[in-house]
mmCIF file of C-alpha atoms in Angstrom:
data_model
loop_
_atom_site.group_PDB
_atom_site.id
_atom_site.type_symbol
_atom_site.label_atom_id
_atom_site.label_comp_id
_atom_site.label_asym_id
_atom_site.label_seq_id
_atom_site.Cartn_x
_atom_site.Cartn_y
_atom_site.Cartn_z
ATOM 1 C CA MET K 1 12.036 -15.145 39.634
ATOM 2 C CA LYS K 2 10.813 -18.941 39.248
ATOM 3 C CA ALA K 3 8.569 -17.933 36.535
ATOM 4 C CA ARG K 4 11.916 -16.120 34.179
ATOM 5 C CA PHE K 5 11.841 -19.090 31.863
ATOM 6 C CA LEU K 6 8.208 -17.883 30.772
ATOM 7 C CA VAL K 7 9.725 -14.377 29.545
ATOM 8 C CA PRO K 8 10.626 -15.536 26.184
ATOM 9 C CA LEU K 9 7.379 -17.610 25.661
ATOM 10 C CA ILE K 10 5.723 -14.461 26.650
ATOM 11 C CA LEU K 11 7.469 -12.531 24.107
ATOM 12 C CA PHE K 12 6.895 -15.077 21.350
ATOM 13 C CA LEU K 13 2.983 -15.117 22.049
ATOM 14 C CA LEU K 14 3.161 -11.306 21.953
ATOM 15 C CA LEU K 15 5.017 -11.483 18.467
ATOM 16 C CA ILE K 16 2.416 -13.930 17.254
ATOM 17 C CA GLY K 17 -0.567 -11.674 18.397
ATOM 18 C CA LEU K 18 1.230 -8.823 16.413
ATOM 19 C CA PHE K 19 1.496 -11.119 13.289
ATOM 20 C CA VAL K 20 -2.120 -12.451 13.657
ATOM 21 C CA ALA K 21 -3.388 -8.541 14.065
ATOM 22 C CA GLY K 22 -0.992 -7.912 10.613
ATOM 23 C CA LEU K 23 -2.763 -10.785 9.008
ATOM 24 C CA LYS K 24 -6.069 -9.031 8.848
ATOM 25 C CA LEU K 25 -4.804 -5.759 7.473
ATOM 26 C CA ASP K 26 -5.131 -5.363 4.114
ATOM 27 C CA PRO K 27 -1.989 -3.482 2.513
ATOM 28 C CA ARG K 28 -4.023 -2.632 -0.394
ATOM 29 C CA LYS K 29 -6.112 -0.267 1.570
ATOM 30 C CA VAL K 30 -3.919 2.691 1.786
ATOM 31 C CA PRO K 31 -5.791 5.671 3.599
ATOM 32 C CA SER K 32 -7.050 8.357 1.233
ATOM 33 C CA PRO K 33 -5.657 11.948 1.689
ATOM 34 C CA LEU K 34 -8.697 12.873 0.219
ATOM 35 C CA ILE K 35 -11.143 12.166 3.412
ATOM 36 C CA ASP K 36 -12.708 15.518 4.658
ATOM 37 C CA LYS K 37 -10.988 17.361 1.920
ATOM 38 C CA PRO K 38 -12.894 19.082 -0.989
ATOM 39 C CA ALA K 39 -13.429 16.764 -3.923
ATOM 40 C CA PRO K 40 -10.809 17.314 -6.904
ATOM 41 C CA GLN K 41 -12.310 19.573 -9.586
ATOM 42 C CA PHE K 42 -12.878 18.004 -12.767
ATOM 43 C CA SER K 43 -14.964 18.539 -16.010
ATOM 44 C CA LEU K 44 -15.346 15.657 -18.383
ATOM 45 C CA PRO K 45 -17.745 14.568 -21.311
ATOM 46 C CA GLY K 46 -20.515 12.393 -20.066
ATOM 47 C CA LEU K 47 -20.106 8.616 -21.269
ATOM 48 C CA LEU K 48 -23.452 8.076 -23.220
ATOM 49 C CA ASP K 49 -23.931 11.957 -23.971
ATOM 50 C CA LYS K 50 -20.512 13.192 -25.211
ATOM 51 C CA GLU K 51 -22.111 16.739 -25.478
ATOM 52 C CA LYS K 52 -23.246 16.508 -21.395
ATOM 53 C CA ILE K 53 -20.373 17.871 -19.344
ATOM 54 C CA ILE K 54 -20.087 16.237 -15.856
ATOM 55 C CA ASP K 55 -18.247 18.048 -13.258
ATOM 56 C CA THR K 56 -17.689 18.252 -9.689
ATOM 57 C CA ALA K 57 -20.514 20.711 -9.084
ATOM 58 C CA GLU K 58 -22.799 18.010 -10.594
ATOM 59 C CA LEU K 59 -21.613 15.608 -8.048
ATOM 60 C CA THR K 60 -22.485 18.133 -5.303
ATOM 61 C CA LYS K 61 -25.975 18.989 -6.303
ATOM 62 C CA HIS K 62 -27.290 16.531 -3.729
ATOM 63 C CA LYS K 63 -27.262 16.324 0.188
ATOM 64 C CA VAL K 64 -25.173 13.070 -0.347
ATOM 65 C CA SER K 65 -23.965 11.524 -3.635
ATOM 66 C CA LEU K 66 -21.488 8.242 -4.531
ATOM 67 C CA PHE K 67 -18.963 8.726 -6.970
ATOM 68 C CA ASN K 68 -18.081 4.947 -8.437
ATOM 69 C CA VAL K 69 -15.082 4.487 -10.474
ATOM 70 C CA TRP K 70 -15.361 1.706 -12.811
ATOM 71 C CA ALA K 71 -14.091 0.094 -16.017
ATOM 72 C CA THR K 72 -15.428 -2.805 -18.077
ATOM 73 C CA TRP K 73 -11.926 -4.426 -17.872
ATOM 74 C CA CYS K 74 -12.017 -4.312 -14.084
ATOM 75 C CA VAL K 75 -13.474 -7.882 -12.831
ATOM 76 C CA ALA K 76 -14.434 -6.715 -9.212
ATOM 77 C CA CYS K 77 -16.646 -4.021 -10.760
ATOM 78 C CA ARG K 78 -18.588 -6.714 -12.821
ATOM 79 C CA GLN K 79 -19.067 -8.393 -9.496
ATOM 80 C CA GLU K 80 -20.037 -5.265 -7.722
ATOM 81 C CA HIS K 81 -22.401 -4.198 -10.312
ATOM 82 C CA PRO K 82 -25.555 -6.123 -8.979
ATOM 83 C CA PHE K 83 -25.090 -4.324 -5.641
ATOM 84 C CA LEU K 84 -25.082 -0.947 -7.209
ATOM 85 C CA MET K 85 -28.312 -1.912 -9.495
ATOM 86 C CA ALA K 86 -29.882 -2.920 -6.265
ATOM 87 C CA LEU K 87 -28.888 0.612 -4.643
ATOM 88 C CA ALA K 88 -29.896 2.548 -7.810
ATOM 89 C CA ARG K 89 -33.510 0.702 -7.382
ATOM 90 C CA ALA K 90 -33.776 1.583 -3.893
ATOM 91 C CA GLY K 91 -33.168 5.191 -5.385
ATOM 92 C CA ASP K 92 -31.717 6.453 -1.925
ATOM 93 C CA VAL K 93 -28.704 7.957 -3.036
ATOM 94 C CA PRO K 94 -27.680 9.102 -6.350
ATOM 95 C CA ILE K 95 -24.769 7.028 -7.847
ATOM 96 C CA TYR K 96 -22.314 8.861 -10.357
ATOM 97 C CA GLY K 97 -19.922 7.083 -12.438
ATOM 98 C CA LEU K 98 -16.352 7.475 -13.750
ATOM 99 C CA ASN K 99 -15.690 5.325 -16.364
ATOM 100 C CA TYR K 100 -11.917 4.949 -15.953
ATOM 101 C CA LYS K 101 -9.483 4.253 -18.785
ATOM 102 C CA ASP K 102 -12.084 2.327 -21.015
ATOM 103 C CA LYS K 103 -13.268 2.357 -24.005
ATOM 104 C CA ARG K 104 -16.480 4.438 -24.977
ATOM 105 C CA GLU K 105 -18.297 1.341 -26.519
ATOM 106 C CA ASP K 106 -17.293 -1.329 -24.463
ATOM 107 C CA ALA K 107 -18.453 0.751 -21.717
ATOM 108 C CA ILE K 108 -22.109 1.502 -23.140
ATOM 109 C CA ARG K 109 -22.264 -2.031 -24.148
ATOM 110 C CA TRP K 110 -21.555 -2.890 -20.440
ATOM 111 C CA LEU K 111 -24.885 -0.602 -19.332
ATOM 112 C CA ASN K 112 -26.937 -1.817 -21.981
ATOM 113 C CA GLN K 113 -26.065 -5.745 -21.277
ATOM 114 C CA TYR K 114 -25.960 -5.275 -17.136
ATOM 115 C CA GLY K 115 -28.195 -2.210 -16.583
ATOM 116 C CA ASN K 116 -27.220 1.335 -15.595
ATOM 117 C CA PRO K 117 -27.345 2.085 -12.111
ATOM 118 C CA TYR K 118 -26.034 5.701 -12.621
ATOM 119 C CA VAL K 119 -27.444 8.987 -12.646
ATOM 120 C CA ALA K 120 -24.728 9.970 -15.180
ATOM 121 C CA ASN K 121 -21.096 8.839 -16.127
ATOM 122 C CA ALA K 122 -18.085 11.067 -16.799
ATOM 123 C CA PHE K 123 -15.879 9.646 -19.371
ATOM 124 C CA ASP K 124 -12.435 9.465 -18.208
ATOM 125 C CA GLU K 125 -10.241 8.039 -21.237
ATOM 126 C CA ASP K 126 -6.876 8.610 -20.503
ATOM 127 C CA GLY K 127 -7.112 8.445 -16.468
ATOM 128 C CA ARG K 128 -6.360 11.943 -15.994
ATOM 129 C CA VAL K 129 -9.368 12.629 -13.518
ATOM 130 C CA GLY K 130 -8.648 9.251 -11.871
ATOM 131 C CA ILE K 131 -4.994 10.483 -10.946
ATOM 132 C CA GLU K 132 -6.699 13.740 -9.505
ATOM 133 C CA TRP K 133 -8.902 11.468 -7.226
ATOM 134 C CA GLY K 134 -5.992 9.245 -6.556
ATOM 135 C CA VAL K 135 -7.531 6.292 -8.002
ATOM 136 C CA TYR K 136 -5.363 3.229 -7.878
ATOM 137 C CA GLY K 137 -7.560 0.281 -7.783
ATOM 138 C CA THR K 138 -10.771 0.041 -9.312
ATOM 139 C CA PRO K 139 -13.869 -0.093 -8.204
ATOM 140 C CA GLU K 140 -13.295 2.640 -5.844
ATOM 141 C CA THR K 141 -16.255 4.538 -4.475
ATOM 142 C CA PHE K 142 -15.999 7.993 -2.865
ATOM 143 C CA VAL K 143 -19.066 9.339 -0.409
ATOM 144 C CA ILE K 144 -19.760 13.006 -1.049
ATOM 145 C CA ASP K 145 -21.906 15.597 0.726
ATOM 146 C CA SER K 146 -23.282 18.730 -0.521
ATOM 147 C CA LYS K 147 -20.279 20.853 0.258
ATOM 148 C CA GLY K 148 -18.457 18.931 -2.040
ATOM 149 C CA ILE K 149 -16.204 17.480 0.715
ATOM 150 C CA VAL K 150 -14.930 13.774 0.353
ATOM 151 C CA ARG K 151 -16.214 11.731 3.388
ATOM 152 C CA TYR K 152 -15.581 8.264 2.563
ATOM 153 C CA LYS K 153 -13.500 5.957 0.243
ATOM 154 C CA GLN K 154 -14.246 2.515 -0.533
ATOM 155 C CA ILE K 155 -11.388 0.684 -2.188
ATOM 156 C CA GLY K 156 -12.619 -2.287 -3.818
ATOM 157 C CA PRO K 157 -16.561 -3.558 -4.431
ATOM 158 C CA LEU K 158 -19.188 -2.188 -2.602
ATOM 159 C CA THR K 159 -20.935 -5.090 -0.571
ATOM 160 C CA GLU K 160 -23.948 -5.258 1.459
ATOM 161 C CA GLN K 161 -21.843 -5.529 4.567
ATOM 162 C CA VAL K 162 -19.986 -2.594 3.907
ATOM 163 C CA TRP K 163 -22.762 -0.561 3.002
ATOM 164 C CA GLN K 164 -24.968 -1.469 6.464
ATOM 165 C CA GLU K 165 -21.761 -1.139 8.363
ATOM 166 C CA THR K 166 -20.038 1.806 7.405
ATOM 167 C CA ILE K 167 -21.739 3.681 4.318
ATOM 168 C CA LEU K 168 -25.339 3.821 5.596
ATOM 169 C CA PRO K 169 -24.563 5.446 9.054
ATOM 170 C CA LEU K 170 -22.115 7.707 7.643
ATOM 171 C CA ILE K 171 -24.935 8.798 5.063
ATOM 172 C CA ASN K 172 -27.441 9.131 7.482
ATOM 173 C CA GLU K 173 -25.179 11.116 9.773
ATOM 174 C CA ILE K 174 -24.552 13.500 6.784
ATOM 175 C CA ARG K 175 -28.160 13.759 6.468
ATOM 176 C CA ALA K 176 -28.580 14.563 10.074
ATOM 177 C CA GLU K 177 -25.890 17.495 9.539
ATOM 178 C CA GLU K 178 -27.541 18.897 7.015
ATOM 179 C CA GLY K 179 -30.839 18.677 8.252
ATOM 180 C CA MET F 1 9.247 -31.078 -38.692
ATOM 181 C CA LYS F 2 8.377 -32.121 -35.073
ATOM 182 C CA HIS F 3 12.134 -31.435 -34.123
ATOM 183 C CA LEU F 4 11.405 -27.866 -34.698
ATOM 184 C CA ALA F 5 8.247 -27.804 -32.551
ATOM 185 C CA PHE F 6 10.307 -27.134 -29.328
ATOM 186 C CA PRO F 7 12.692 -24.131 -30.786
ATOM 187 C CA VAL F 8 9.588 -22.657 -32.421
ATOM 188 C CA PHE F 9 7.617 -23.005 -29.230
ATOM 189 C CA PHE F 10 10.720 -21.369 -27.263
ATOM 190 C CA LEU F 11 11.212 -18.763 -29.975
ATOM 191 C CA LEU F 12 7.305 -17.418 -29.646
ATOM 192 C CA MET F 13 7.891 -17.521 -25.753
ATOM 193 C CA VAL F 14 10.760 -15.321 -25.965
ATOM 194 C CA CYS F 15 9.207 -13.205 -28.490
ATOM 195 C CA GLY F 16 5.831 -13.213 -26.748
ATOM 196 C CA SER F 17 7.413 -11.805 -23.606
ATOM 197 C CA VAL F 18 9.296 -8.932 -25.399
ATOM 198 C CA ALA F 19 6.063 -8.007 -27.251
ATOM 199 C CA PHE F 20 4.197 -7.907 -23.950
ATOM 200 C CA ALA F 21 7.112 -5.753 -21.994
ATOM 201 C CA ARG F 22 5.915 -2.115 -22.495
ATOM 202 C CA PHE F 23 8.313 0.891 -22.673
ATOM 203 C CA ASP F 24 7.573 4.498 -22.866
ATOM 204 C CA THR F 25 9.994 6.604 -24.442
ATOM 205 C CA PHE F 26 10.643 9.964 -22.958
ATOM 206 C CA VAL F 27 12.686 12.527 -24.417
ATOM 207 C CA PHE F 28 14.526 15.009 -22.328
ATOM 208 C CA GLU F 29 15.649 18.334 -23.023
ATOM 209 C CA THR F 30 18.699 18.041 -20.635
ATOM 210 C CA PRO F 31 20.650 15.248 -18.940
ATOM 211 C CA GLN F 32 19.569 16.950 -15.846
ATOM 212 C CA ASP F 33 15.975 16.476 -16.331
ATOM 213 C CA GLU F 34 16.579 12.837 -17.056
ATOM 214 C CA GLN F 35 18.435 12.305 -13.939
ATOM 215 C CA ARG F 36 15.463 14.110 -12.075
ATOM 216 C CA PHE F 37 13.095 11.764 -13.518
ATOM 217 C CA LYS F 38 15.235 8.647 -12.590
ATOM 218 C CA LYS F 39 15.493 9.786 -9.407
ATOM 219 C CA LEU F 40 11.987 10.471 -8.720
ATOM 220 C CA SER F 41 10.496 7.577 -10.412
ATOM 221 C CA ALA F 42 12.678 5.343 -8.093
ATOM 222 C CA GLU F 43 11.451 7.406 -4.961
ATOM 223 C CA LEU F 44 7.855 7.273 -5.836
ATOM 224 C CA ARG F 45 5.903 4.094 -4.887
ATOM 225 C CA CYS F 46 3.471 2.484 -7.421
ATOM 226 C CA LEU F 47 0.231 1.729 -5.678
ATOM 227 C CA VAL F 48 -0.794 -1.105 -7.485
ATOM 228 C CA CYS F 49 2.131 -3.352 -7.101
ATOM 229 C CA GLN F 50 2.927 -1.832 -3.714
ATOM 230 C CA ASN F 51 6.548 -3.204 -3.483
ATOM 231 C CA GLN F 52 7.805 -1.780 -6.840
ATOM 232 C CA ASN F 53 8.664 1.932 -7.517
ATOM 233 C CA LEU F 54 6.962 3.922 -10.626
ATOM 234 C CA ALA F 55 10.071 3.256 -12.560
ATOM 235 C CA ASP F 56 10.128 -0.717 -12.240
ATOM 236 C CA SER F 57 6.444 -0.946 -12.229
ATOM 237 C CA ASN F 58 4.766 -2.163 -15.496
ATOM 238 C CA ALA F 59 1.151 -1.282 -13.969
ATOM 239 C CA GLU F 60 -1.135 0.982 -16.195
ATOM 240 C CA LEU F 61 -1.408 3.166 -13.216
ATOM 241 C CA ALA F 62 2.515 3.855 -12.999
ATOM 242 C CA MET F 63 2.976 4.252 -16.662
ATOM 243 C CA ASP F 64 0.365 6.763 -16.558
ATOM 244 C CA LEU F 65 2.197 8.399 -13.439
ATOM 245 C CA ARG F 66 5.284 8.227 -15.080
ATOM 246 C CA ARG F 67 3.595 10.224 -18.028
ATOM 247 C CA GLU F 68 2.330 12.772 -15.376
ATOM 248 C CA LEU F 69 5.791 12.964 -13.832
ATOM 249 C CA TYR F 70 7.600 13.589 -17.295
ATOM 250 C CA ASN F 71 4.950 16.299 -18.191
ATOM 251 C CA MET F 72 5.609 18.009 -14.782
ATOM 252 C CA ILE F 73 9.357 17.843 -15.112
ATOM 253 C CA LYS F 74 9.072 19.385 -18.779
ATOM 254 C CA ALA F 75 6.857 21.980 -17.247
ATOM 255 C CA GLY F 76 9.479 23.072 -15.037
ATOM 256 C CA LYS F 77 7.978 22.060 -11.586
ATOM 257 C CA SER F 78 10.505 21.613 -8.968
ATOM 258 C CA ASP F 79 10.986 18.244 -7.116
ATOM 259 C CA ALA F 80 9.231 19.673 -4.030
ATOM 260 C CA GLU F 81 6.242 20.418 -6.086
ATOM 261 C CA ILE F 82 6.201 17.066 -7.962
ATOM 262 C CA ILE F 83 6.204 14.985 -4.661
ATOM 263 C CA ASP F 84 3.365 17.145 -3.197
ATOM 264 C CA PHE F 85 1.435 16.401 -6.096
ATOM 265 C CA MET F 86 1.817 12.926 -5.413
ATOM 266 C CA VAL F 87 1.346 12.953 -1.760
ATOM 267 C CA VAL F 88 -1.892 15.348 -2.287
ATOM 268 C CA ARG F 89 -3.482 12.418 -4.365
ATOM 269 C CA TYR F 90 -2.305 9.210 -3.115
ATOM 270 C CA GLY F 91 -0.860 9.886 0.647
ATOM 271 C CA ASP F 92 2.551 9.491 2.294
ATOM 272 C CA PHE F 93 2.159 6.101 1.191
ATOM 273 C CA VAL F 94 3.307 6.668 -2.133
ATOM 274 C CA LEU F 95 6.673 7.819 -0.720
ATOM 275 C CA TYR F 96 9.405 5.162 -0.103
ATOM 276 C CA ARG F 97 11.065 7.923 2.372
ATOM 277 C CA PRO F 98 7.982 9.074 4.264
ATOM 278 C CA PRO F 99 8.068 12.530 6.174
ATOM 279 C CA VAL F 100 9.041 12.616 9.960
ATOM 280 C CA LYS F 101 5.668 13.515 11.345
ATOM 281 C CA PRO F 102 3.372 12.075 14.384
ATOM 282 C CA SER F 103 2.123 9.423 12.672
ATOM 283 C CA THR F 104 5.341 8.171 11.229
ATOM 284 C CA TYR F 105 7.357 8.562 14.262
ATOM 285 C CA VAL F 106 7.158 4.667 15.159
ATOM 286 C CA LEU F 107 8.390 4.227 11.912
ATOM 287 C CA TRP F 108 11.272 6.373 12.246
ATOM 288 C CA VAL F 109 12.075 5.638 15.598
ATOM 289 C CA GLY F 110 10.973 2.162 16.342
ATOM 290 C CA PRO F 111 13.966 0.319 14.776
ATOM 291 C CA LEU F 112 16.301 2.597 17.111
ATOM 292 C CA VAL F 113 14.494 2.173 20.136
ATOM 293 C CA LEU F 114 14.273 -1.557 19.559
ATOM 294 C CA PHE F 115 18.000 -1.507 18.750
ATOM 295 C CA VAL F 116 18.816 0.307 22.101
ATOM 296 C CA ILE F 117 16.551 -2.063 23.927
ATOM 297 C CA GLY F 118 18.786 -4.741 22.438
ATOM 298 C CA VAL F 119 21.873 -3.437 23.578
ATOM 299 C CA VAL F 120 20.754 -2.596 27.029
ATOM 300 C CA ALA F 121 19.354 -6.200 27.386
ATOM 301 C CA LEU F 122 22.623 -7.563 25.910
ATOM 302 C CA VAL F 123 24.511 -5.806 28.293
ATOM 303 C CA MET F 124 22.798 -6.697 31.499
ATOM 304 C CA PHE F 125 22.614 -10.213 30.278
ATOM 305 C CA VAL F 126 26.801 -10.386 29.614
ATOM 306 C CA ARG F 127 27.456 -8.254 33.165
ATOM 307 C CA ARG F 128 25.183 -10.478 35.012
ATOM 308 C CA ARG F 129 26.546 -13.656 33.478
ATOM 309 C CA GLY F 130 30.314 -12.346 34.130
ATOM 310 C CA ASP F 131 29.429 -11.568 37.555
ATOM 311 C CA ASP F 132 28.289 -15.085 38.305
ATOM 312 C CA VAL F 133 31.315 -16.438 36.904
ATOM 313 C CA LEU F 134 33.784 -14.124 38.639
ATOM 314 C CA ALA F 135 32.007 -14.690 41.979
ATOM 315 C CA GLY F 136 31.753 -18.496 41.884
ATOM 316 C CA GLY F 137 29.396 -17.639 44.750
ATOM 317 C CA ASP F 138 26.441 -20.156 43.326
ATOM 318 C CA LEU F 139 28.204 -23.189 44.405
ATOM 319 C CA ASN F 140 27.336 -24.551 47.848
ATOM 320 C CA SER F 141 30.626 -26.373 49.797
ATOM 321 C CA ASP F 142 29.912 -29.689 48.512
ATOM 322 C CA GLU F 143 30.025 -28.569 44.784
ATOM 323 C CA GLN F 144 32.970 -26.505 45.625
ATOM 324 C CA ASN F 145 34.798 -29.341 46.838
ATOM 325 C CA ARG F 146 33.845 -31.552 43.643
ATOM 326 C CA LEU F 147 34.956 -28.718 41.666
ATOM 327 C CA GLU F 148 38.407 -28.569 43.406
ATOM 328 C CA GLY F 149 38.785 -32.032 43.287
ATOM 329 C CA LEU F 150 38.319 -32.148 39.547
ATOM 330 C CA LEU F 151 40.425 -28.853 38.893
ATOM 331 C CA GLY F 152 42.874 -30.843 40.848
ATOM 332 C CA LYS F 153 43.040 -33.776 38.936
ATOM 333 C CA GLN F 154 43.343 -31.750 35.941
ATOM 334 C CA ASN F 155 45.992 -29.768 37.343
ATOM 335 C CA GLU F 156 48.226 -33.061 37.625
ATOM 336 C CA LYS F 157 48.322 -33.299 33.772
ATOM 337 C CA PRO F 158 50.887 -31.799 32.044
ATOM 338 C CA HIS F 159 50.316 -28.636 29.325
ATOM 339 C CA GLN F 160 47.160 -27.646 31.424
ATOM 340 C CA LYS F 161 46.610 -24.235 32.433
ATOM 341 C CA THR F 162 45.888 -23.423 36.084
ATOM 342 C CA GLY F 163 44.093 -20.842 38.256
ATOM 343 C CA SER F 164 41.258 -18.728 37.344
ATOM 344 C CA GLY F 165 41.431 -19.778 33.569
ATOM 345 C CA GLY F 166 40.592 -23.347 34.045
ATOM 346 C CA LYS F 167 38.305 -22.609 36.707
ATOM 347 C CA ARG F 168 36.253 -20.320 34.191
ATOM 348 C CA LYS F 169 36.453 -23.487 31.617
ATOM 349 C CA GLN F 170 34.783 -25.528 34.070
ATOM 350 C CA LYS F 171 32.272 -23.438 34.983
#
């Protein structure tokens, strides 16, 4: 019973441990209910070519594809853009874009100025499709397999680290599943 | 003109803030619909500014979701259907009152468990202390003599209560 005075100290340290763990969690990263569910259906005019309709079926033509939600008003999208360009140059995974609540001319100017990493872009002017996909903070990137299932959602910019640690292993796994 | 600079600046500031505040104007067909809109938008969380509900938030997304909410109410959707619409897209997190299910048990039961632990600890602590005081068994004979000596002195003074009350005070 001599060590009884240590009890509050130990409780205090446990509490501190809890707080430190809490600091490392990002409250902005809300798990998406879409994971392992079919990608929401949509059909939107293209960004560069209004006549070309981009829909969910288009995204699932590949074994695996990325669906990146972006906008010209989104600062983090600008930060993410060079990495998307590098991915597009590597040509490993097709990247589709959802231009979210943007102005068409602004978005086209952005692509001309900084480069276009996208196979195609859907133009979601009023954000309705964004709502269908549960978008709340651009940039967001979905990984979609050939069955049209959402396998992963990245909230915030794609980075080399996220790519190497999470997305690339997942893509390899999806490819292995599909043979 | 210089003395006008501040009032003008102040006026511009006030006008500016008014101009930036955005209001959406929804016209409801019945007062019940308006009530439902108010109730639902107060219960749904805005995911952009997470500590605000849809009713309070000025974020773009909150405005869009209020518009969705309005359209759904207008289309005669039930509360359950509307809540479901939001949960399917944004998850349980969108609800300020999350459903009771395995992943939220800690949330619902946790505070109660902590409360019960607290009450049990308090009762145990108080009881043990009460026993110690009443038993007085912790004192060795020297201490007991000293205690009685002190109490004896006190008891000689007028207006001083005697007996166990005084004893308890000393402890």
